[in-house]
XYZ file of C-alpha atoms in Angstrom:
442
model
C 5.545 -28.200 0.893
C 2.330 -27.471 -1.346
C 2.790 -27.152 -4.810
C 1.373 -24.070 -4.561
C 4.294 -22.656 -2.066
C 7.422 -21.140 -2.986
C 10.478 -22.277 -0.832
C 13.393 -19.078 -1.335
C 15.879 -20.613 0.999
C 17.325 -22.751 -1.869
C 17.935 -21.554 -5.980
C 19.040 -18.733 -7.883
C 18.249 -15.519 -6.007
C 17.149 -13.160 -8.527
C 14.615 -15.752 -10.163
C 13.221 -16.813 -6.845
C 12.346 -13.090 -5.844
C 11.233 -12.353 -9.519
C 8.929 -15.379 -9.334
C 7.492 -14.064 -5.513
C 7.590 -10.438 -6.952
C 5.925 -10.972 -10.399
C 2.445 -12.210 -9.436
C 2.468 -10.049 -6.463
C 2.850 -7.085 -8.254
C 0.084 -8.257 -11.007
C -2.083 -8.673 -8.067
C -1.580 -5.176 -6.166
C -1.848 -3.698 -9.707
C -5.128 -5.377 -10.183
C -5.980 -4.270 -6.832
C -5.336 -0.464 -7.490
C -7.798 -0.979 -10.443
C -10.345 -0.855 -7.811
C -10.241 2.474 -7.141
C -8.706 3.667 -10.206
C -11.660 2.337 -11.972
C -13.785 4.652 -9.524
C -12.226 7.371 -10.471
C -11.849 7.133 -14.354
C -15.723 6.229 -14.294
C -16.749 9.139 -11.988
C -14.525 11.232 -13.768
C -15.846 10.382 -17.628
C -19.221 9.807 -16.974
C -20.372 11.969 -13.777
C -18.144 15.082 -13.432
C -15.455 16.810 -12.286
C -16.870 17.440 -9.257
C -17.319 13.966 -8.483
C -13.696 12.890 -9.552
C -12.786 15.357 -7.138
C -14.678 13.919 -4.338
C -13.114 10.509 -4.861
C -9.946 11.940 -5.183
C -10.512 13.761 -1.403
C -10.999 10.451 -0.001
C -7.990 8.814 -1.492
C -5.854 9.271 1.441
C -8.150 9.054 3.886
C -9.314 5.440 2.786
C -5.513 4.690 3.065
C -4.844 6.056 5.952
C -7.019 3.154 8.159
C -6.190 0.063 5.042
C -2.569 0.647 5.593
C -2.573 0.572 8.941
C -4.341 -2.907 8.639
C -1.726 -3.841 5.687
C 1.099 -3.034 8.009
C 0.282 -4.786 10.780
C -0.245 -7.822 8.389
C 3.571 -7.900 7.835
C 3.900 -9.403 11.353
C 1.646 -12.192 10.129
C 3.644 -12.330 7.199
C 7.226 -12.843 9.238
C 5.992 -15.146 11.744
C 4.153 -17.182 9.054
C 7.421 -17.311 6.686
C 9.945 -18.141 9.631
C 7.658 -21.084 10.855
C 7.329 -22.323 7.058
C 11.209 -21.787 6.407
C 11.777 -24.039 9.784
C 8.988 -26.474 8.702
C 7.463 -26.272 11.844
C 3.845 -27.110 10.556
C 2.325 -27.004 14.452
C 3.339 -23.338 14.897
C 2.570 -22.691 11.147
C -0.880 -23.687 11.616
C -1.226 -21.953 14.799
C 0.088 -18.285 13.119
C -2.542 -18.588 10.309
C -5.315 -19.273 12.955
C -4.421 -16.352 15.228
C -3.878 -13.920 11.984
C -7.391 -14.524 10.668
C -8.979 -14.427 14.549
C -6.987 -11.377 14.587
C -8.209 -9.884 11.284
C -11.898 -10.627 12.334
C -11.292 -8.339 15.229
C -9.763 -5.569 13.165
C -12.638 -5.657 10.264
C -15.246 -4.472 13.379
C -12.799 -2.130 14.385
C -11.847 -0.309 11.447
C -15.749 -0.417 10.117
C -16.659 1.199 13.008
C -13.699 4.079 12.848
C -14.082 4.738 9.406
C -17.811 5.045 9.492
C -18.109 7.198 12.430
C -14.911 9.619 11.613
C -15.419 10.127 8.136
C -17.130 13.864 8.075
C -14.776 14.865 10.763
C -11.922 14.011 8.681
C -12.985 15.595 5.737
C -13.473 18.501 7.657
C -10.115 18.420 8.758
C -8.499 18.519 5.286
C -11.103 21.027 4.437
C -12.763 19.667 1.424
C -14.633 22.250 -0.271
C -18.308 22.506 0.132
C -19.078 21.086 -3.747
C -17.676 18.279 -3.072
C -18.133 17.194 0.774
C -21.211 15.134 0.670
C -20.369 13.340 -2.058
C -17.061 12.280 -0.534
C -18.603 11.543 2.831
C -20.918 9.309 1.302
C -18.167 7.839 -0.614
C -16.489 6.888 2.169
C -19.214 5.956 3.950
C -20.222 3.082 2.010
C -16.317 1.979 1.344
C -16.055 1.812 5.041
C -18.945 0.434 5.752
C -18.086 -3.117 2.975
C -14.170 -3.032 4.352
C -14.056 -5.837 5.998
C -13.997 -7.812 2.464
C -10.900 -6.000 1.617
C -9.420 -6.891 4.720
C -9.774 -10.211 5.013
C -8.925 -10.466 1.395
C -5.440 -8.728 2.140
C -4.870 -10.924 5.473
C -5.742 -14.458 3.795
C -3.468 -13.148 0.866
C -0.734 -12.323 3.163
C -1.014 -16.054 4.707
C -0.824 -17.564 1.265
C 2.336 -15.546 -0.069
C 3.924 -15.631 3.512
C 4.628 -19.609 2.187
C 5.085 -18.217 -1.385
C 1.744 -18.951 -2.952
C 1.099 -15.769 -5.346
C -0.699 -17.427 -7.840
C -3.862 -17.951 -6.341
C -4.401 -14.617 -4.914
C -3.811 -12.939 -8.403
C -6.102 -15.440 -9.902
C -9.105 -14.337 -7.453
C -7.960 -10.593 -8.068
C -7.777 -10.289 -11.614
C -11.588 -12.194 -11.588
C -12.899 -9.734 -8.733
C -11.032 -6.646 -10.707
C -12.674 -7.532 -14.062
C -16.130 -7.686 -12.052
C -15.243 -4.379 -10.373
C -15.285 -2.537 -13.256
C -18.496 -4.251 -14.734
C -20.304 -3.568 -11.933
C -19.026 0.213 -11.906
C -20.184 0.468 -15.247
C -23.850 -0.897 -15.197
C -24.384 0.932 -11.794
C -22.896 4.373 -12.926
C -24.447 4.261 -16.891
C -26.915 2.084 -16.154
C -28.602 2.262 -13.035
C -27.340 6.368 -12.558
C -26.166 5.590 -9.065
C -22.863 8.260 -9.557
C -20.374 8.068 -6.772
C -22.930 5.700 -4.739
C -22.466 3.020 -7.342
C -18.785 3.244 -7.994
C -18.551 2.495 -4.038
C -21.181 -0.527 -4.007
C -19.054 -1.819 -6.929
C -16.021 -1.878 -5.135
C -17.021 -3.581 -1.522
C -19.039 -6.296 -3.517
C -15.875 -7.024 -5.604
C -13.698 -7.167 -2.576
C -16.247 -9.455 -0.695
C -16.181 -12.077 -3.436
C -12.179 -11.629 -3.666
C -12.444 -12.594 0.473
C -14.178 -15.709 -0.062
C -12.399 -16.820 -2.592
C -9.187 -16.804 -0.590
C -10.527 -17.819 2.320
C -10.962 -20.776 0.673
C -7.500 -21.185 -0.684
C -6.250 -20.688 2.648
C -8.974 -23.176 4.087
C -8.027 -25.759 1.327
C -4.134 -25.602 1.871
C -3.357 -25.556 5.314
C -6.498 -27.201 6.745
C -5.907 -24.461 9.372
C -9.428 -22.941 9.152
C -10.950 -25.604 11.574
C -11.283 -25.081 15.203
C -9.692 -22.149 14.835
C -8.018 -20.616 18.607
C -5.842 -17.945 19.157
C -2.698 -18.714 20.711
C -1.676 -15.621 22.390
C 2.343 -15.959 22.272
C 1.840 -15.728 18.754
C -0.942 -13.276 18.949
C 1.455 -11.041 20.492
C 4.794 -11.908 18.329
C 2.573 -10.883 15.373
C 1.563 -7.661 16.978
C 4.915 -6.582 18.393
C 6.675 -7.305 14.681
C 3.325 -5.769 12.623
C 1.948 -2.863 14.616
C 5.000 -0.791 14.435
C 4.603 -1.109 10.852
C 1.185 -0.533 11.170
C 1.401 2.685 12.897
C 4.029 3.616 10.690
C 2.074 3.096 7.346
C -1.168 4.559 9.261
C 0.908 7.910 10.461
C 2.440 8.396 6.880
C -0.812 8.309 5.312
C -2.299 10.732 7.905
C 0.887 13.047 6.787
C -0.619 12.686 3.238
C -3.923 13.432 4.450
C -2.741 16.778 5.798
C -0.696 17.201 2.393
C -4.165 16.744 0.826
C -5.297 19.684 2.943
C -2.818 22.209 1.680
C -4.105 20.862 -1.739
C -7.209 21.395 -1.204
C -6.965 25.169 -0.666
C -5.931 25.670 -4.028
C -9.695 24.618 -5.516
C -11.544 21.829 -7.341
C -9.582 21.588 -10.086
C -6.245 21.138 -8.667
C -7.689 18.739 -5.982
C -8.770 16.531 -9.222
C -5.582 17.086 -10.469
C -3.727 16.062 -7.672
C -6.126 12.839 -7.226
C -5.183 11.480 -10.526
C -1.230 12.203 -9.829
C -2.018 9.615 -6.695
C -3.712 7.210 -8.238
C -0.983 7.171 -11.289
C 1.786 7.608 -8.010
C 0.961 4.451 -6.977
C 1.841 2.541 -10.030
C 5.001 3.765 -9.702
C 5.573 3.099 -6.144
C 3.731 -0.571 -5.720
C 6.646 -2.200 -7.685
C 8.929 -1.121 -5.178
C 6.620 -1.687 -2.340
C 5.893 -5.480 -3.835
C 9.590 -5.736 -3.981
C 10.127 -4.558 -0.223
C 7.867 -7.179 0.621
C 9.542 -10.110 -0.946
C 12.635 -9.169 0.848
C 10.764 -9.401 4.099
C 9.635 -12.919 3.164
C 12.849 -13.547 1.695
C 14.966 -12.754 4.568
C 11.796 -14.462 7.444
C 12.569 -17.553 5.564
C 16.395 -17.368 5.071
C 16.730 -16.247 8.808
C 14.481 -19.052 9.948
C 16.852 -21.369 8.231
C 19.763 -19.902 9.662
C 21.034 -18.815 6.055
C 22.187 -15.002 6.972
C 24.572 -14.649 4.066
C 21.696 -15.369 1.620
C 19.344 -12.868 3.271
C 21.868 -10.363 2.625
C 22.787 -11.183 -0.924
C 18.612 -11.389 -1.560
C 18.373 -7.560 -0.477
C 21.114 -6.211 -2.560
C 19.824 -8.185 -5.521
C 16.564 -6.964 -4.814
C 17.711 -3.201 -4.820
C 19.254 -3.823 -8.217
C 16.465 -4.975 -9.504
C 13.764 -3.010 -8.118
C 15.929 0.363 -9.154
C 16.116 -0.409 -12.529
C 12.422 -0.640 -13.026
C 11.724 2.161 -11.003
C 13.696 4.111 -13.466
C 11.603 2.767 -16.542
C 8.275 3.335 -15.001
C 9.047 6.700 -13.988
C 10.699 7.597 -17.389
C 7.130 6.531 -18.777
C 4.936 8.418 -16.502
C 6.986 11.647 -16.941
C 6.909 11.038 -20.912
C 3.043 10.249 -21.143
C 1.593 12.449 -18.256
C -0.430 14.326 -20.465
C -2.001 11.607 -21.848
C -2.469 9.319 -18.775
C -3.991 12.102 -16.899
C -7.021 12.366 -19.787
C -7.971 8.848 -19.156
C -9.493 10.479 -15.943
C -11.039 13.275 -17.212
C -11.368 14.782 -20.570
C -11.404 18.636 -18.586
C -8.339 20.759 -19.597
C -7.455 21.911 -16.263
C -7.435 18.383 -14.788
C -5.106 16.839 -17.144
C -2.741 19.622 -17.146
C -2.382 19.908 -13.605
C -2.433 15.871 -13.055
C 0.547 16.377 -15.812
C 2.254 18.716 -13.500
C 2.237 16.446 -10.334
C 3.507 13.357 -12.126
C 6.263 15.376 -13.674
C 7.371 17.296 -10.401
C 7.304 13.810 -8.520
C 8.293 11.091 -10.932
C 12.070 11.720 -11.208
C 12.675 11.203 -7.469
C 10.720 8.120 -6.873
C 13.794 5.684 -7.278
C 15.060 6.912 -3.577
C 11.325 5.003 -2.477
C 13.653 1.654 -3.527
C 16.337 1.973 -0.811
C 13.657 2.958 1.961
C 11.616 -0.107 1.001
C 14.298 -2.465 0.648
C 16.372 -2.162 3.508
C 13.425 -1.175 5.678
C 11.646 -4.967 4.446
C 14.927 -6.723 4.910
C 15.197 -5.464 8.663
C 11.616 -6.625 8.769
C 12.365 -9.986 7.976
C 14.867 -9.767 10.452
C 12.321 -9.202 12.912
C 13.700 -5.787 13.528
C 10.212 -3.470 12.501
C 10.685 -0.188 15.340
C 13.574 1.300 14.172
C 12.304 1.721 10.558
C 9.098 2.606 11.602
C 11.065 5.423 13.609
C 13.200 6.539 10.510
C 9.973 6.673 8.348
C 7.876 8.667 10.555
C 10.662 10.996 11.152
C 11.092 11.577 7.210
C 7.481 11.165 5.986
C 5.827 12.781 9.010
C 7.859 15.283 11.036
C 10.230 16.460 7.967
C 7.430 16.774 5.467
C 4.882 18.726 8.198
C 8.202 21.055 9.149
C 8.813 21.432 5.560
C 5.010 22.665 4.644
C 4.669 24.510 7.495
C 7.480 26.564 6.551
C 7.660 26.306 3.048
C 3.752 27.875 2.193
C 4.651 30.814 4.596
C 8.064 31.426 2.897
C 6.853 30.761 -0.556
C 2.705 31.407 0.156
C 0.120 30.534 -2.536
C 2.682 28.109 -4.672
C 1.376 24.672 -5.576
C 4.494 23.781 -7.012
C 6.187 23.384 -3.330
C 3.529 21.682 -1.919
C 3.466 18.940 -4.316
C 7.642 18.855 -3.859
C 6.695 17.561 -0.058
C 6.547 14.296 -1.235
C 10.330 13.748 -3.343
C 11.340 15.719 -0.376
C 10.197 13.048 2.138
C 11.556 10.314 -0.388
C 15.120 11.599 -0.670
C 15.237 12.217 3.635
C 13.867 8.842 3.992
C 16.172 7.078 1.649
C 19.318 8.422 3.762
C 18.029 7.528 6.855
C 16.844 3.916 6.260
C 20.308 3.186 4.385
C 22.405 4.299 7.200
C 20.816 2.204 9.282
C 20.642 -0.898 7.476
C 24.468 -0.511 7.421
C 24.802 0.101 10.966
C 22.560 -3.003 11.819
C 24.444 -5.397 9.567
C 27.806 -4.246 11.358
C 26.139 -4.553 14.381
C 24.788 -8.487 14.379
C 28.203 -9.086 12.264
C 26.458 -12.315 10.732
């Protein structure tokens, strides 16, 4: 086993989970800085309309990127199971197939993102005063999205083998580079919103090159690359349901953005501030869910089903404690955190309002992410997808349709669509996880 890799089939469970999740969490927090830095720079140095423009694109960017990242989970499961079974040939075949699928996805998502940007902005009722800037940001972002996709998939390959440290080091460097380029392009060159978008894609491209080098040097699997049809179908069979789940959930969030856009530029900017800070609240939960997927995948690959279950319950207890602490911090310091993005009083007030509305309910996401992550590690991604779509898409849309008619022109009830979906999704995924454990009786 390479010294960067983490074998999760042995040792005390909570330190193993922490060793995996800690670097991964830091890595993803740094990746969030890409868009957060964009928002802070434009909000501080360009203006409220530019901040609203970046905010209006957040869910659209997330929709396509989350589809790809969700699909990458399939690769992670196949690779982690091969790694746990010590099957070197299958591991190399899975890595090669994964990277070739990534190149295909790069071409597809670039084309879809660039061509659909104006249509998507029109569909969510983006106000005219921010429309052109939002469209420019999206076109540049999706034009250079290959760097992000290659980095994320290469990082997924390394993490599936337990290596979270090198992706983290690469991202530390590239996140700092992104912030420096943001400031140079906006303050020195006066490129405005185009400057922050350009800085992001340049930093992402460098992170992709670094992670590709790490995959090649660690595994030797990128030589004479060939697609393995069986493994490709296996990756897609596991990953596509989760990818569609992530994309459709994000698409549902795009429609929530549309409801928010109705209230005007200040509310859009305030919701954008909340959306950025919300990611820091949800991210640890998602990362622990990823850790559980890899933990369960490796242990199930090794035939130790009891350890896979114990890891699931341990992860749930750990992440609930962390989630409550983070939620309290965000709730308490909501105005101060909102002021980082803009000095405008209305943006600060609306950002704090949305944070305090949603933060107390984020703990419900722990049940969804941990139990669905454990199921995916067992190769069962279809039912978690269906349940999550029912809660985050169907329920939220029905809720918004009726609540905006029963209580019109009230931004509070619109914002509560997030917590309401979290609660319903937690109940459904928890019930199904215990049903699955009873069904398989391992």
